[in-house]
Tab-separated table of C-alpha atoms in Angstrom:
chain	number	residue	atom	x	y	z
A	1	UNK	CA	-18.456	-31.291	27.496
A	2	UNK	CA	-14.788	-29.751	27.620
A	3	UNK	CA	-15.312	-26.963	30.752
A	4	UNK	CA	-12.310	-24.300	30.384
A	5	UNK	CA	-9.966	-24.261	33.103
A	6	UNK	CA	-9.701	-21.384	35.500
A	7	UNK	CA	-6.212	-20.359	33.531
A	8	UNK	CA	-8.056	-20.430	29.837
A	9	UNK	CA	-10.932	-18.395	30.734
A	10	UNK	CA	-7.774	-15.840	32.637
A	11	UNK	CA	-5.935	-15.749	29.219
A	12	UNK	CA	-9.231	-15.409	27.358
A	13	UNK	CA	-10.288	-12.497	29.383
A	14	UNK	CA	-6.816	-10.686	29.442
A	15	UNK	CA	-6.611	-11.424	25.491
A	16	UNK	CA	-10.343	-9.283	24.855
A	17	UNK	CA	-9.185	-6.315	27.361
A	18	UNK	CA	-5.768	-6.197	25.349
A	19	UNK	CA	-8.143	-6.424	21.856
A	20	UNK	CA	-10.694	-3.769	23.530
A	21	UNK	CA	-7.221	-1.542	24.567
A	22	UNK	CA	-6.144	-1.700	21.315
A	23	UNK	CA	-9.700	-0.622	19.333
A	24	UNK	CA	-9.707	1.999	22.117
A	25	UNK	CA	-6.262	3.694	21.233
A	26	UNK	CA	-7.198	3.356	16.995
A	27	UNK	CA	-10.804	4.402	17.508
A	28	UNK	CA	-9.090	7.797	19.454
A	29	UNK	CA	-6.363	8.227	17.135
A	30	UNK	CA	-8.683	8.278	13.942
A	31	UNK	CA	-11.505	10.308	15.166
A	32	UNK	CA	-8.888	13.234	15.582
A	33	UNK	CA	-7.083	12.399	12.027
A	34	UNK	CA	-10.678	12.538	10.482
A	35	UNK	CA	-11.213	16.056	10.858
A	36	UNK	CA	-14.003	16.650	8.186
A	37	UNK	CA	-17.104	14.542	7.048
A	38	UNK	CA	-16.264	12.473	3.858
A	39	UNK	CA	-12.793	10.853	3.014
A	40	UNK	CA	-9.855	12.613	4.524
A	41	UNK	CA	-6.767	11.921	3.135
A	42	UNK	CA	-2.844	11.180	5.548
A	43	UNK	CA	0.519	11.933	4.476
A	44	UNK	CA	1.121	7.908	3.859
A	45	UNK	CA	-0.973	8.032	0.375
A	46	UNK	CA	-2.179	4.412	0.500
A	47	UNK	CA	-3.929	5.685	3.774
A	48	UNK	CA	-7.309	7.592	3.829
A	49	UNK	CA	-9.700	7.956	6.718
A	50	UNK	CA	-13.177	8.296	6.168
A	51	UNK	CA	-15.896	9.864	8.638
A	52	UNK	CA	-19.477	10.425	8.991
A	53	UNK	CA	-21.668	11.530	11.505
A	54	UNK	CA	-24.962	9.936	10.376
A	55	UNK	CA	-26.395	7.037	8.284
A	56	UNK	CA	-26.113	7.660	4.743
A	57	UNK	CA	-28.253	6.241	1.252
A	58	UNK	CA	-27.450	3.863	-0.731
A	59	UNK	CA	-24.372	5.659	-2.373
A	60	UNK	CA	-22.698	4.213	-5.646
A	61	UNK	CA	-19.152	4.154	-6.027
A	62	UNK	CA	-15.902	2.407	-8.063
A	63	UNK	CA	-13.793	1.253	-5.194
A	64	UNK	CA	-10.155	0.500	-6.034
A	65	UNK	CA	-7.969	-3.068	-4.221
A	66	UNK	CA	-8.325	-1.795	-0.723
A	67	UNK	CA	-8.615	-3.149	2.503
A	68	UNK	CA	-11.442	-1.310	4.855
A	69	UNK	CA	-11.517	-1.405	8.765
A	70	UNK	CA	-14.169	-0.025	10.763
A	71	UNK	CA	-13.159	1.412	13.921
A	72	UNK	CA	-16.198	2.895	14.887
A	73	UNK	CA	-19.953	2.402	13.639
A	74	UNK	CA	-21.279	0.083	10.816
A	75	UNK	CA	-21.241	0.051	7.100
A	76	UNK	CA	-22.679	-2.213	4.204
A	77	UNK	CA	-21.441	-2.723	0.590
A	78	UNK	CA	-23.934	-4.143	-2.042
A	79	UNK	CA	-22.304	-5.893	-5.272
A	80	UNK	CA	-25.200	-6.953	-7.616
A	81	UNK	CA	-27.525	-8.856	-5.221
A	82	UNK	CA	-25.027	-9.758	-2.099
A	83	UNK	CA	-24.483	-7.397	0.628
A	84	UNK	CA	-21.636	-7.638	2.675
A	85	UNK	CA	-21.543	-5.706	6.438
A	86	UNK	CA	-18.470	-4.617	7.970
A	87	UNK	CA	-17.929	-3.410	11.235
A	88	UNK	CA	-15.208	-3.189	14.347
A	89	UNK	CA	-15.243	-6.839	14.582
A	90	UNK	CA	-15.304	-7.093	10.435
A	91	UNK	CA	-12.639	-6.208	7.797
A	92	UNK	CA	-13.799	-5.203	4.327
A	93	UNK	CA	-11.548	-6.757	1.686
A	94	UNK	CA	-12.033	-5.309	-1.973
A	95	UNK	CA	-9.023	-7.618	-4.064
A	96	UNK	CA	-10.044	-5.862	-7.946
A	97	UNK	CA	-12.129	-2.339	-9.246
A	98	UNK	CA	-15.643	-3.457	-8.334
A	99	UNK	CA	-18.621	-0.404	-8.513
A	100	UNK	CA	-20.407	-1.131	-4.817
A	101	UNK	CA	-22.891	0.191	-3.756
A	102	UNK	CA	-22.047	1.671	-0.056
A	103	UNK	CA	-24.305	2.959	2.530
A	104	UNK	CA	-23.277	4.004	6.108
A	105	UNK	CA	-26.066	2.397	8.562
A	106	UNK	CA	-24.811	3.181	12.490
A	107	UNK	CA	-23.255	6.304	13.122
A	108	UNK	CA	-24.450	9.524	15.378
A	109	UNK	CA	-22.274	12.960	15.341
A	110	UNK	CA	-21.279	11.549	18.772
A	111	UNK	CA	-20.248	8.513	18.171
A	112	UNK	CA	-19.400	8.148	13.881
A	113	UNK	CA	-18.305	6.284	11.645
A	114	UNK	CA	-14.776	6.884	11.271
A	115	UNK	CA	-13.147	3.913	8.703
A	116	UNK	CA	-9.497	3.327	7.869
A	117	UNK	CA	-9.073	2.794	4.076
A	118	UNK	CA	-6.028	1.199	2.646
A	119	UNK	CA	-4.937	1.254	-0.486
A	120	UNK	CA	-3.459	-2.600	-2.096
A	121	UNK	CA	-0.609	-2.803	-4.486
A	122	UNK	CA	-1.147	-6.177	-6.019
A	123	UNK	CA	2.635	-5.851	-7.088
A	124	UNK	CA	3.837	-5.498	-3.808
A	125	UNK	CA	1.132	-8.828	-2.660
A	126	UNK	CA	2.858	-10.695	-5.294
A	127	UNK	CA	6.336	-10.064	-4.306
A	128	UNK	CA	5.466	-11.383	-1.073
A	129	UNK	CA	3.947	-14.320	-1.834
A	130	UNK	CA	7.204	-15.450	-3.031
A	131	UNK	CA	8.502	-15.102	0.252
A	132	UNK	CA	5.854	-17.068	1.754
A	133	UNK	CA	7.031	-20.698	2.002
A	134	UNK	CA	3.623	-22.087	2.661
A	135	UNK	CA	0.971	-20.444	0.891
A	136	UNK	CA	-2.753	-20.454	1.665
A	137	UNK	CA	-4.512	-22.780	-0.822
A	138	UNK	CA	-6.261	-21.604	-3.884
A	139	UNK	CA	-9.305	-19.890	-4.019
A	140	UNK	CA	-12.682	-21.552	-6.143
A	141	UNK	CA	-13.950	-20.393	-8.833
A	142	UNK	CA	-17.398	-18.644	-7.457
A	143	UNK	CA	-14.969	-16.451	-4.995
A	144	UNK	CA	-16.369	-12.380	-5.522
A	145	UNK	CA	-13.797	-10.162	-5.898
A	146	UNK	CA	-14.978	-8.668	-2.866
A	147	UNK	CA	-15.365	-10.273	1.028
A	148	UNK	CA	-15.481	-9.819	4.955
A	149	UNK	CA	-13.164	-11.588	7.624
A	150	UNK	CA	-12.866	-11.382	10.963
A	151	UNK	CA	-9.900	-8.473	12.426
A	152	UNK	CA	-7.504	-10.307	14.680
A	153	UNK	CA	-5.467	-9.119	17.386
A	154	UNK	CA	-2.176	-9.339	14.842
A	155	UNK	CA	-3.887	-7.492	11.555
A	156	UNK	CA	-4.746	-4.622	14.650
A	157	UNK	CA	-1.756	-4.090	15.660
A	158	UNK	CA	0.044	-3.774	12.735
A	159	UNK	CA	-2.645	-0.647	11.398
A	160	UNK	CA	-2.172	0.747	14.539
A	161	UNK	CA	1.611	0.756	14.564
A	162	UNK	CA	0.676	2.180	10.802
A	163	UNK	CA	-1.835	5.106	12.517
A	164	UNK	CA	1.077	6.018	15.304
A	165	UNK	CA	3.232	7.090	12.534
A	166	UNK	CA	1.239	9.324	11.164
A	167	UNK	CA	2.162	11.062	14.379
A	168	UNK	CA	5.636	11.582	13.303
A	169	UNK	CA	5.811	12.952	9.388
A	170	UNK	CA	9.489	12.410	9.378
A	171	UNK	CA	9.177	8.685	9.767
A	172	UNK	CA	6.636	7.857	7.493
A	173	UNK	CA	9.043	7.454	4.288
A	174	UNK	CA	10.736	5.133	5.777
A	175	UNK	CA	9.107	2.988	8.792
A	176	UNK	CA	5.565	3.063	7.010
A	177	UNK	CA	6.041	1.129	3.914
A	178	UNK	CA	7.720	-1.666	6.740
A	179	UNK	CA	4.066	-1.421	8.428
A	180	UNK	CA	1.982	-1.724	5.128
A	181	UNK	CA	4.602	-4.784	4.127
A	182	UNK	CA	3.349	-6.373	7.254
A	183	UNK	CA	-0.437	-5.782	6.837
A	184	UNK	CA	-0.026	-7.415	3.752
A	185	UNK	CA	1.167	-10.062	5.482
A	186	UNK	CA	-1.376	-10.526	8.203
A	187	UNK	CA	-4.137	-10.200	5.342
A	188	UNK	CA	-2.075	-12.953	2.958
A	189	UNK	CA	-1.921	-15.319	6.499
A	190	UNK	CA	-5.491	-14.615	7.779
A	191	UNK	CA	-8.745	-16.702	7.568
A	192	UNK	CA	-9.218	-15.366	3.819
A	193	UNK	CA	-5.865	-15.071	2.776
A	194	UNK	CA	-6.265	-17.391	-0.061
A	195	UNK	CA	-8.761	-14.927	-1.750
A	196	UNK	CA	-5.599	-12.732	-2.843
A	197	UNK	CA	-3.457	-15.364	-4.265
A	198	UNK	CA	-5.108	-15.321	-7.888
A	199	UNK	CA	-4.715	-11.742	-7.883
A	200	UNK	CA	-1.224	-11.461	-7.476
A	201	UNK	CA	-0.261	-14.211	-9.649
A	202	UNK	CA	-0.001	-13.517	-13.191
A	203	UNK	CA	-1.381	-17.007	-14.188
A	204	UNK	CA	-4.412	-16.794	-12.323
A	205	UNK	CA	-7.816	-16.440	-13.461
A	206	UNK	CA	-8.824	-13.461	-11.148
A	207	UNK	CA	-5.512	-11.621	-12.143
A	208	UNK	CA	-6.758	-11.836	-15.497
A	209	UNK	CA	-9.929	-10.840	-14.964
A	210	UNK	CA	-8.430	-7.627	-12.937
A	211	UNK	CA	-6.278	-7.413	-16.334
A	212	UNK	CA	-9.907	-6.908	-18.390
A	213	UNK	CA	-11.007	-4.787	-15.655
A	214	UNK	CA	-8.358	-2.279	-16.699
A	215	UNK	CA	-8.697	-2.733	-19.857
A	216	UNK	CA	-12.249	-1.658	-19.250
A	217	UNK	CA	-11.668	1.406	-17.511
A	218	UNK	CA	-9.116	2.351	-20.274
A	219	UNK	CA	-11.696	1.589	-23.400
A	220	UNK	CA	-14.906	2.499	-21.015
A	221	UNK	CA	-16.340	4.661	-23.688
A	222	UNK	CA	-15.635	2.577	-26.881
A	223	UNK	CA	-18.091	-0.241	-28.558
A	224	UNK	CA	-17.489	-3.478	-26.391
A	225	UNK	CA	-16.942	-6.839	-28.335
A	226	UNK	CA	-16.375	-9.707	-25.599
A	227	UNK	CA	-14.811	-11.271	-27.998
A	228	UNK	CA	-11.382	-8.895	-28.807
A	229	UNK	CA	-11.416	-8.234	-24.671
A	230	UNK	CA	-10.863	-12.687	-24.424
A	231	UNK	CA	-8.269	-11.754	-26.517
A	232	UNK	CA	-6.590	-9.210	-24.493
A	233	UNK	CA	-6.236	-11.650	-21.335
A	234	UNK	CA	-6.020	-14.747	-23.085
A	235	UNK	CA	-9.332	-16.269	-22.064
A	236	UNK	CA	-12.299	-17.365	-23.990
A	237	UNK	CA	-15.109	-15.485	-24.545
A	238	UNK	CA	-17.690	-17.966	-22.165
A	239	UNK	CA	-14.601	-18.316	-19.498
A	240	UNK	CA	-13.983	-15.130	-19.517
A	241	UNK	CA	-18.112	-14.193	-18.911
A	242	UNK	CA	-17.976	-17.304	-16.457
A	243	UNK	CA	-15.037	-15.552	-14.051
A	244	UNK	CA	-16.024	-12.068	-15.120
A	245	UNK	CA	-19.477	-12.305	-13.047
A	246	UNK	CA	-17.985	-14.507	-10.949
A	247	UNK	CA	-15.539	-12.288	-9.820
A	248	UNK	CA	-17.749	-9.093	-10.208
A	249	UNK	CA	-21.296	-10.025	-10.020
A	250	UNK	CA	-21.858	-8.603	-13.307
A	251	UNK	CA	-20.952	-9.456	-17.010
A	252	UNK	CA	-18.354	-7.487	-18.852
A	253	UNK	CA	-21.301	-5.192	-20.628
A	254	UNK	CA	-23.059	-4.589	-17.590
A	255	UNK	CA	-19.675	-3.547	-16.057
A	256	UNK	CA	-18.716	-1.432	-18.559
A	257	UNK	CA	-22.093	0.759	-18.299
A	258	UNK	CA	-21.907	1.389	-14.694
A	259	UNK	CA	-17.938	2.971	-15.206
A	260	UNK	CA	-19.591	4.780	-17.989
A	261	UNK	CA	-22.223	6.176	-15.606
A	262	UNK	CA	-20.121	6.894	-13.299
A	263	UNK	CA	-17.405	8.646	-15.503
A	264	UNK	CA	-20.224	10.835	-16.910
A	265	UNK	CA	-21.248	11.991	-12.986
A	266	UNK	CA	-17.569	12.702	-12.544
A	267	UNK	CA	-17.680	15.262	-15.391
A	268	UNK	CA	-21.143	16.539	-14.425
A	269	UNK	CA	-20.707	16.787	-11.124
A	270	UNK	CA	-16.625	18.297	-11.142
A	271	UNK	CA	-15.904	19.921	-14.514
A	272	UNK	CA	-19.390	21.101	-14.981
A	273	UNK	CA	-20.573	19.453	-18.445
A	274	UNK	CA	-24.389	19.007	-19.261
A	275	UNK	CA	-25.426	15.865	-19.212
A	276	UNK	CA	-26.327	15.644	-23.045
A	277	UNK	CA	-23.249	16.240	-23.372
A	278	UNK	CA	-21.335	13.711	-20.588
A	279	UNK	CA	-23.613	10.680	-21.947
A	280	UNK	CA	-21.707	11.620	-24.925
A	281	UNK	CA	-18.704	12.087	-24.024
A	282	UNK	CA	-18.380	8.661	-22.465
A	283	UNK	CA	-19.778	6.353	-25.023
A	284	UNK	CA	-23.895	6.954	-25.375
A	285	UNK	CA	-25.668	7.740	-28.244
A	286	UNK	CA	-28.994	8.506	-27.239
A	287	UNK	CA	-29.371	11.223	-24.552
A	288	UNK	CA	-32.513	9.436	-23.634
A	289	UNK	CA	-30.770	6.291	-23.146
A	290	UNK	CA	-28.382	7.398	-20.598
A	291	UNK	CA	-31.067	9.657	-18.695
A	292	UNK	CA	-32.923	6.338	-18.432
A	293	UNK	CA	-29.581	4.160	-17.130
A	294	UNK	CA	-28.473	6.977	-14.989
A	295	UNK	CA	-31.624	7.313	-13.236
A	296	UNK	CA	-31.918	3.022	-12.630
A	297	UNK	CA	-28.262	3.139	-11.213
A	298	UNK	CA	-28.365	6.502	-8.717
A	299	UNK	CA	-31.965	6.802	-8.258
A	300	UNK	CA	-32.650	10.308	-10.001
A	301	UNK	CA	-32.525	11.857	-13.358
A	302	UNK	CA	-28.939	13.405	-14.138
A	303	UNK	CA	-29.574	17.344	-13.438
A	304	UNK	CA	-31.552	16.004	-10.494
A	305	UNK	CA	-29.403	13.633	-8.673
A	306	UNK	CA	-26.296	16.080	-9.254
A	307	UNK	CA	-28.218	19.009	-8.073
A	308	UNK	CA	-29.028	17.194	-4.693
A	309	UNK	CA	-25.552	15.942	-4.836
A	310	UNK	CA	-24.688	19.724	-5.041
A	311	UNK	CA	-26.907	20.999	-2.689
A	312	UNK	CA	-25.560	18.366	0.182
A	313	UNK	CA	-21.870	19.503	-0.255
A	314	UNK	CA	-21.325	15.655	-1.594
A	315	UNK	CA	-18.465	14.553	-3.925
A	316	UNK	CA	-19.289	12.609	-6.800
């Protein structure tokens, strides 16, 4: 057995109070930018901060390439069957559009949840990966498009330096998009760096599956043939299933009807329409139908579930 000398355990000690120090400055500096319950937005508009003061349901949502770090509390985020936890010590990576099921499970109004949210520009990951002279290797086939990693010391300070210029408006155009360029970094360089490569590159099987996931959102409410979507990203129709729900969790169908679903709460829930007539609007035929799909995915009939939503001051 290899016992640590009196030095290692020193620099191991003075490395978790620097960690602690630095979770201690970002947990501060967030609670007071999250000045409201729900998602607040910064004046850097990859940046949101999100807040809550108790545990939450089960809440659906579409969440967009982002990276998610917990400064305070604990959250979960269920894709088909898999949940994934991320906390202080966990980073939340989302690499293509995935609907998740989220649900806030430690917070108190003393001590809440308070989450930094950043938007990824798979452009921008791209670009850099041409920089990179060694790159992590490839990712396999079963990767989700969706995973946790542990936050190190380097990833930290880099969204901090990012949260301290929020301090100073007049810096932001220019010093900010130098901090997000290194976040990028840390994340492309970290333990599950490798997961992003495929997205960036145009080759790659999960870039093409994020190109039928846009496709998807853009044609959400039209008949879906998986055939003439293969076509779109140059795949065929059982590789394209394969890495579809191997990317997703779900098949291309089953995909499809959740952004319906969620589309059609959208329109109930912020521009008012009945729901006869938001199952229509975004692809169903029979009202019954999507009463029946709506309740399985948010757990109430529509005029039910939005009146709740309603009556809790939620957003849809």
């Amino acid at each position: 057995m290899i016992v640590p000398t009196k030095s290692k355990v020193s620099d191991l000690h003075a490395a978790a109070l620097k960690l602690d120090a630095r979770h201690k400055e970002l947990s501060d500096r967030v609670a007071r930018l999250a000045g409201q319950e729900g998602i607040n937005l910064t004046g850097f508009a990859p940046l949101a901060i999100s807040r809550a003061g108790q545990p939450s349901i089960g809440m659906p949502a579409v969440c967009q390439p982002s990276v998610c770090i917990v400064v305070q509390g604990r959250k979960s985020a269920r894709l088909g069957e898999e949940v994934f936890y991320y906390d202080p010590l966990n980073y939340l990576v989302v690499s293509v559009t995935l609907p998740v099921v989220g649900q806030v499970i430690e917070a108190t109004p003393e001590h809440p949840y308070l989450c930094i949210r950043i938007n990824l520009d798979a452009e921008e990951i791209g670009r850099m990966l041409l920089e990179l002279k060694q790159q992590p290797s490839a990712p396999s086939a079963a990767d989700r498009g969706l995973f946790v990693a542990r936050v190190g010391e380097p990833l930290l300070d880099a969204v901090l330096r990012l949260v301290r210029l929020l301090d100073t408006p007049a810096d932001l155009p220019v010093l900010a998009p130098i901090a997000l360029r290194e976040i990028y970094y840390r994340l492309l360089t970290g333990e599950l760096g490798h997961r992003l490569i495929d997205l960036a590159e145009s080759g790659g099987n999960a870039h093409r599956i994020a190109r039928a996931i846009d496709w998807l959102k853009q044609h959400y409410a039209a008949p879906l043939r998986i055939e003439d979507l293969a076509a779109v990203v140059h795949m065929s129709p059982s590789a394209l299933h394969h890495r579809f729900k191997a990317v997703s969790g779900m098949s291309p169908l089953q995909f499809q009807k959740q952004l319906r679903l969620h589309e059609a709460r959208r329109l109930m829930f912020a521009d008012g329409l009945e729901c006869a007539a938001a199952g229509h609007r975004v692809g169903y035929e029979s009202p019954s139908q999507f009463s029946r799909e709506y309740r399985r995915l948010f757990g109430a009939p529509p005029r039910q579930e939005i009146a709740k939503l309603r009556e809790a001051g939620q957003a849809a």
